[in-house]
């Protein structure tokens, strides 16, 4: 296979460095949203980083930008090289945008069941998107395809987000320290953090930041109850929390360094995300709804006045064609019907 590079003239190294500086100011340093709520009669707070405010609308900007910048500094992403990655969406969107900004062609392999909006946004940045069906291997097939295209093409850079330690480092040097500083400005130190695991970059990086900052706080990975891959070691079923639980346990995830896995039902996550949009105007994606419910489970373990933090990974716009925009049935055991959202405050440093 060959790529037509005529559409993307090679950007000189000094121009690329200037672009990196321009991009840096548009990523990270997100506000901390402190949601006040009542759950089964108990009033409590959940602190969530507003990650949808990153340049391309998700937490994955931090990781993709850090990987691009590190690779450029180390000389492994040379001007004009093609970036090839497997992703469930947000990573593809981030690399597609940064590729456009830095003069790199981008090829994205993605399971074909991800939302139409994800595919359209990736294409809008001029990236080449290759969809992989379940029969052709789904997520693992996407990774295998990215690897073999990397072998086939010359001048390719493979970010390998599931195995790249720079993914963890991005959160260890930005998300985690920002969170610690924002909580500290309120006179708080974190007792626990919880987040849905896609690559595991967020949970591993925040855990690393806590350890470097001598913060004694538990970090819980979260997974869909419908597909408990982390708890069982293999893919179990289909679920609707796009961006998390991608069929296997990623290489950078070290469950032995983390607190117990938290599970949330995908329908409950959808109902919670809908509620945040309708009642507080916080139009977040499905994994953010899951993270808020996960934080409530952690508050139950830690004590209801504990300082528990999470992330709102992306917003609801990429899910307008999905069940997030439809009426979702309530099932016994769901938590979201018992959540009464009261108010929120925002911390910006
Ligand atoms: N939520 C969404 C919407 C995502 O796109 C991702 C990343 N795939 C995650 C959560 C999980 O983040 P991480 O890869 O850092 O584990």
Coordinates of C-alpha atoms in Angstrom, one line a residue, residues 7-343:
X7 CA -1.5 16.7 -0.3
X8 CA 0.7 17.3 2.7
X9 CA 4.0 19.2 1.9
X10 CA 6.7 18.5 4.5
X11 CA 6.7 21.1 7.2
X12 CA 10.3 22.4 8.0
X13 CA 11.5 21.5 11.5
X14 CA 11.6 25.1 12.9
X15 CA 8.0 25.7 11.8
X16 CA 7.0 22.4 13.4
X17 CA 8.6 23.5 16.7
X18 CA 6.6 26.7 16.6
X19 CA 3.4 24.8 16.0
X20 CA 4.1 22.6 19.0
X21 CA 4.3 25.7 21.2
X22 CA 1.0 27.0 19.8
X23 CA -0.7 23.6 20.4
X24 CA 0.7 23.3 23.9
X25 CA -1.3 26.4 25.1
X26 CA -4.5 24.7 23.9
X27 CA -4.1 21.5 25.9
X28 CA -4.4 20.7 29.6
X29 CA -4.8 23.1 32.5
X30 CA -8.5 22.3 32.5
X31 CA -10.8 23.6 35.2
X32 CA -11.8 21.4 38.1
X33 CA -15.6 21.0 38.4
X34 CA -16.8 20.2 41.9
X35 CA -20.2 18.7 41.7
X36 CA -22.3 18.9 44.8
X37 CA -25.0 16.2 45.0
X38 CA -27.2 14.1 47.3
X39 CA -27.1 10.3 46.9
X40 CA -29.5 8.1 48.9
X41 CA -29.9 10.9 51.4
X42 CA -26.2 11.7 51.8
X43 CA -24.8 15.0 50.6
X44 CA -21.3 14.8 49.1
X45 CA -18.9 16.2 46.5
X46 CA -17.2 14.8 43.4
X47 CA -14.3 16.7 41.8
X48 CA -13.9 16.2 38.0
X49 CA -11.4 17.7 35.6
X50 CA -13.3 19.2 32.6
X51 CA -11.2 17.3 30.0
X52 CA -13.7 18.1 27.2
X53 CA -12.2 21.6 27.1
X54 CA -8.9 20.3 25.5
X55 CA -8.3 21.3 21.9
X56 CA -10.0 18.4 20.2
X57 CA -12.5 17.8 22.9
X58 CA -11.1 15.0 25.0
X59 CA -8.5 13.9 27.6
X60 CA -6.6 12.1 24.8
X61 CA -5.1 15.4 23.7
X62 CA -2.8 15.3 26.6
X63 CA -1.4 11.9 25.7
X64 CA -1.3 12.4 21.9
X65 CA 0.4 15.8 22.3
X66 CA 3.0 14.5 24.8
X67 CA 3.8 11.5 22.5
X68 CA 4.2 13.8 19.5
X69 CA 6.4 16.3 21.3
X70 CA 8.6 13.6 22.9
X71 CA 8.9 11.7 19.6
X72 CA 9.9 15.0 17.8
X73 CA 12.4 15.9 20.5
X74 CA 13.9 12.4 20.3
X75 CA 14.0 12.5 16.5
X76 CA 11.8 9.5 16.0
X77 CA 9.0 11.5 14.4
X78 CA 10.8 13.2 11.5
X79 CA 9.2 16.0 9.4
X80 CA 6.6 14.4 7.0
X81 CA 6.5 10.9 8.6
X82 CA 3.1 9.2 8.7
X83 CA 1.5 8.7 12.1
X84 CA -0.4 5.3 12.2
X85 CA -2.5 4.4 15.2
X86 CA -5.3 2.1 16.4
X87 CA -7.9 3.8 18.5
X88 CA -11.5 3.7 19.6
X89 CA -11.9 7.3 18.6
X90 CA -10.6 10.1 20.7
X91 CA -7.0 9.3 20.2
X92 CA -7.6 9.2 16.5
X93 CA -9.2 12.6 16.6
X94 CA -6.3 14.0 18.6
X95 CA -3.6 12.5 16.3
X96 CA -5.6 13.5 13.2
X97 CA -5.6 17.1 14.4
X98 CA -2.0 17.2 15.5
X99 CA -0.9 15.6 12.3
X100 CA -2.7 18.3 10.4
X101 CA -1.1 21.0 12.6
X102 CA 2.4 19.5 12.4
X103 CA 2.4 18.4 8.7
X104 CA 2.1 14.6 9.2
X105 CA -0.2 12.4 7.2
X106 CA -2.3 10.3 9.6
X107 CA -3.8 6.8 9.2
X108 CA -6.3 5.6 11.8
X109 CA -7.5 2.0 12.3
X110 CA -10.7 1.9 14.3
X111 CA -13.4 -0.7 15.1
X112 CA -16.4 0.0 12.8
X113 CA -18.9 0.1 15.6
X114 CA -17.7 3.4 17.1
X115 CA -20.0 6.4 16.7
X116 CA -20.4 8.1 13.3
X117 CA -19.4 11.4 14.8
X118 CA -16.0 10.0 15.7
X119 CA -15.4 8.8 12.2
X120 CA -16.6 12.1 10.7
X121 CA -14.4 14.2 13.0
X122 CA -11.3 12.2 12.2
X123 CA -12.0 12.6 8.4
X124 CA -12.6 16.4 8.9
X125 CA -8.9 16.7 9.9
X126 CA -7.9 15.0 6.6
X127 CA -6.8 11.7 8.1
X128 CA -7.2 8.4 6.4
X129 CA -9.5 6.2 8.4
X130 CA -9.7 2.4 8.0
X131 CA -12.6 0.7 9.8
X132 CA -12.2 -2.9 11.1
X133 CA -15.2 -5.1 11.6
X134 CA -15.7 -7.6 14.5
X135 CA -15.2 -10.4 12.0
X136 CA -11.9 -8.8 10.9
X137 CA -10.7 -8.7 14.5
X138 CA -12.2 -5.5 16.0
X139 CA -9.9 -3.8 18.4
X140 CA -7.1 -6.3 18.3
X141 CA -7.4 -6.4 14.5
X142 CA -7.0 -2.6 14.4
X143 CA -3.8 -2.9 16.4
X144 CA -2.5 -5.7 14.2
X145 CA -3.3 -3.7 11.1
X146 CA -1.5 -0.6 12.4
X147 CA 1.6 -2.7 13.1
X148 CA 1.6 -4.3 9.7
X149 CA 1.1 -1.0 7.9
X150 CA 4.0 0.3 9.9
X151 CA 6.2 -2.5 8.6
X152 CA 5.0 -2.0 5.1
X153 CA 5.4 1.8 4.8
X154 CA 8.6 3.6 5.2
X155 CA 8.8 6.8 7.3
X156 CA 6.1 5.8 9.7
X157 CA 5.6 6.7 13.4
X158 CA 3.6 4.3 15.6
X159 CA 2.5 5.9 18.8
X160 CA 1.4 2.5 20.3
X161 CA -0.7 4.2 23.0
X162 CA -1.5 0.9 24.8
X163 CA 2.2 0.3 25.4
X164 CA 3.8 3.7 25.3
X165 CA 5.1 4.9 28.7
X166 CA 4.8 8.5 27.4
X167 CA 1.0 8.0 27.7
X168 CA 1.4 7.5 31.4
X169 CA 4.0 10.3 31.7
X170 CA 1.5 12.8 30.0
X171 CA -0.9 12.3 33.0
X172 CA 1.9 12.0 35.6
X173 CA 3.2 15.5 34.5
X174 CA -0.1 17.3 33.8
X175 CA -3.5 15.7 34.8
X176 CA -2.2 14.5 38.2
X177 CA -0.2 17.6 39.3
X178 CA -3.1 19.9 38.1
X179 CA -5.6 18.0 40.2
X180 CA -3.4 18.1 43.3
X181 CA -2.8 21.8 42.9
X182 CA -6.5 22.6 42.3
X183 CA -7.7 20.6 45.3
X184 CA -4.9 22.1 47.4
X185 CA -6.2 25.6 46.5
X186 CA -9.4 24.5 48.2
X187 CA -7.5 23.3 51.2
X188 CA -8.0 19.6 50.2
X189 CA -5.8 16.6 49.4
X190 CA -7.1 13.7 47.4
X191 CA -8.2 10.6 49.2
X192 CA -9.0 8.7 46.0
X193 CA -9.2 8.9 42.2
X194 CA -11.3 6.8 39.9
X195 CA -11.4 6.6 36.1
X196 CA -12.6 4.4 33.3
X197 CA -9.7 2.4 31.7
X198 CA -9.1 2.5 27.9
X199 CA -5.3 2.4 27.7
X200 CA -5.0 2.9 31.4
X201 CA -2.8 6.1 30.8
X202 CA -5.1 8.2 33.0
X203 CA -5.2 6.0 36.1
X204 CA -1.5 5.0 35.8
X205 CA -0.4 8.6 35.3
X206 CA -2.5 10.0 38.1
X207 CA -1.2 7.2 40.4
X208 CA 2.3 8.1 39.5
X209 CA 1.7 11.8 40.2
X210 CA 0.3 10.9 43.6
X211 CA 3.3 8.8 44.4
X212 CA 5.8 11.5 43.2
X213 CA 3.9 14.1 45.2
X214 CA 3.8 11.9 48.3
X215 CA 0.0 11.9 48.2
X216 CA -1.5 8.9 49.9
X217 CA -4.6 8.2 47.8
X218 CA -6.2 5.2 46.3
X219 CA -6.5 5.0 42.5
X220 CA -9.4 2.8 41.2
X221 CA -9.7 1.6 37.6
X222 CA -13.3 1.5 36.3
X223 CA -14.8 -0.9 33.8
X224 CA -18.3 -1.5 32.3
X225 CA -20.2 -4.2 34.3
X226 CA -21.2 -5.6 30.9
X227 CA -17.6 -6.3 29.8
X228 CA -15.5 -6.9 33.0
X229 CA -12.2 -7.4 31.1
X230 CA -10.1 -6.1 34.0
X231 CA -11.8 -8.4 36.6
X232 CA -11.8 -11.5 34.4
X233 CA -8.7 -11.0 32.2
X234 CA -10.5 -11.3 28.9
X235 CA -13.3 -9.7 26.9
X236 CA -16.7 -10.8 28.2
X237 CA -19.4 -8.9 26.3
X238 CA -20.5 -5.8 24.4
X239 CA -20.9 -2.5 26.2
X240 CA -21.8 1.1 25.3
X241 CA -19.2 3.1 27.2
X242 CA -17.1 4.1 24.2
X243 CA -13.4 4.7 24.9
X244 CA -13.1 2.2 27.8
X245 CA -12.6 -1.6 28.0
X246 CA -11.1 -2.3 24.6
X247 CA -11.2 -6.1 24.7
X248 CA -7.8 -6.7 26.4
X249 CA -5.6 -5.6 29.3
X250 CA -3.3 -2.9 28.0
X251 CA 0.5 -3.2 28.4
X252 CA 0.9 0.0 30.5
X253 CA -1.8 -1.0 33.0
X254 CA -0.5 -2.4 36.2
X255 CA -3.5 -3.6 38.3
X256 CA -1.1 -4.6 41.1
X257 CA -0.3 -0.9 41.7
X258 CA -4.0 0.1 41.8
X259 CA -6.9 -0.1 44.2
X260 CA -9.8 -2.5 43.4
X261 CA -11.7 -2.3 40.1
X262 CA -15.0 -0.4 40.2
X263 CA -17.8 -1.5 37.8
X264 CA -20.7 0.6 36.4
X265 CA -23.5 -0.5 34.1
X266 CA -23.5 1.2 30.7
X267 CA -27.2 2.1 30.9
X268 CA -26.5 3.7 34.3
X269 CA -23.6 5.7 32.8
X270 CA -25.9 6.9 30.0
X271 CA -28.6 8.0 32.4
X272 CA -26.0 9.8 34.6
X273 CA -24.5 11.7 31.6
X274 CA -28.0 12.7 30.5
X275 CA -28.8 14.0 34.0
X276 CA -25.5 16.1 34.1
X277 CA -26.5 17.7 30.8
X278 CA -30.2 18.3 31.7
X279 CA -29.9 19.4 35.2
X280 CA -26.5 21.2 35.4
X281 CA -25.8 22.0 31.8
X282 CA -22.6 19.8 31.9
X283 CA -23.0 18.1 28.5
X284 CA -20.6 15.2 29.1
X285 CA -20.0 11.9 27.3
X286 CA -20.9 8.4 28.5
X287 CA -17.6 7.5 30.2
X288 CA -17.9 10.8 32.3
X289 CA -21.3 9.6 33.5
X290 CA -19.7 6.3 34.5
X291 CA -16.8 8.1 36.2
X292 CA -19.2 10.1 38.4
X293 CA -21.1 7.0 39.4
X294 CA -17.7 5.3 40.1
X295 CA -16.7 8.2 42.3
X296 CA -19.9 7.7 44.4
X297 CA -19.0 4.0 44.9
X298 CA -15.5 5.2 46.0
X299 CA -17.1 7.7 48.4
X300 CA -19.1 4.9 49.9
X301 CA -15.8 3.1 50.6
X302 CA -13.8 6.1 51.8
X303 CA -16.5 8.0 53.7
X304 CA -19.0 10.5 52.4
X305 CA -16.9 13.6 53.2
X306 CA -13.7 12.1 51.5
X307 CA -12.1 14.0 48.6
X308 CA -12.7 11.8 45.6
X309 CA -11.7 13.0 42.1
X310 CA -12.3 11.8 38.5
X311 CA -12.3 13.1 35.0
X312 CA -15.0 14.2 32.5
X313 CA -13.2 12.7 29.5
X314 CA -15.2 14.2 26.6
X315 CA -18.5 15.9 25.9
X316 CA -21.8 14.6 24.5
X317 CA -21.4 15.9 20.9
X318 CA -19.8 12.7 19.6
X319 CA -22.7 10.6 20.9
X320 CA -25.7 12.4 19.4
X321 CA -26.3 9.4 17.1
X322 CA -26.0 6.9 20.0
X323 CA -28.1 5.8 22.9
X324 CA -27.0 8.9 24.8
X325 CA -29.6 10.8 22.8
X326 CA -32.4 8.2 23.4
X327 CA -34.6 7.3 26.3
X328 CA -32.7 4.8 28.4
X329 CA -34.6 2.3 30.6
X330 CA -33.9 2.1 34.3
X331 CA -32.9 -1.3 35.7
X332 CA -32.9 -2.5 39.3
X333 CA -29.6 -1.7 41.0
X334 CA -28.9 1.4 38.9
X335 CA -27.5 4.3 41.0
X336 CA -28.3 7.3 38.8
X337 CA -32.0 7.5 39.7
X338 CA -30.9 8.1 43.3
X339 CA -28.6 10.9 42.4
X340 CA -29.9 14.4 43.1
X341 CA -27.6 17.0 41.5
X342 CA -27.5 20.1 43.6
X343 CA -24.9 22.5 42.3

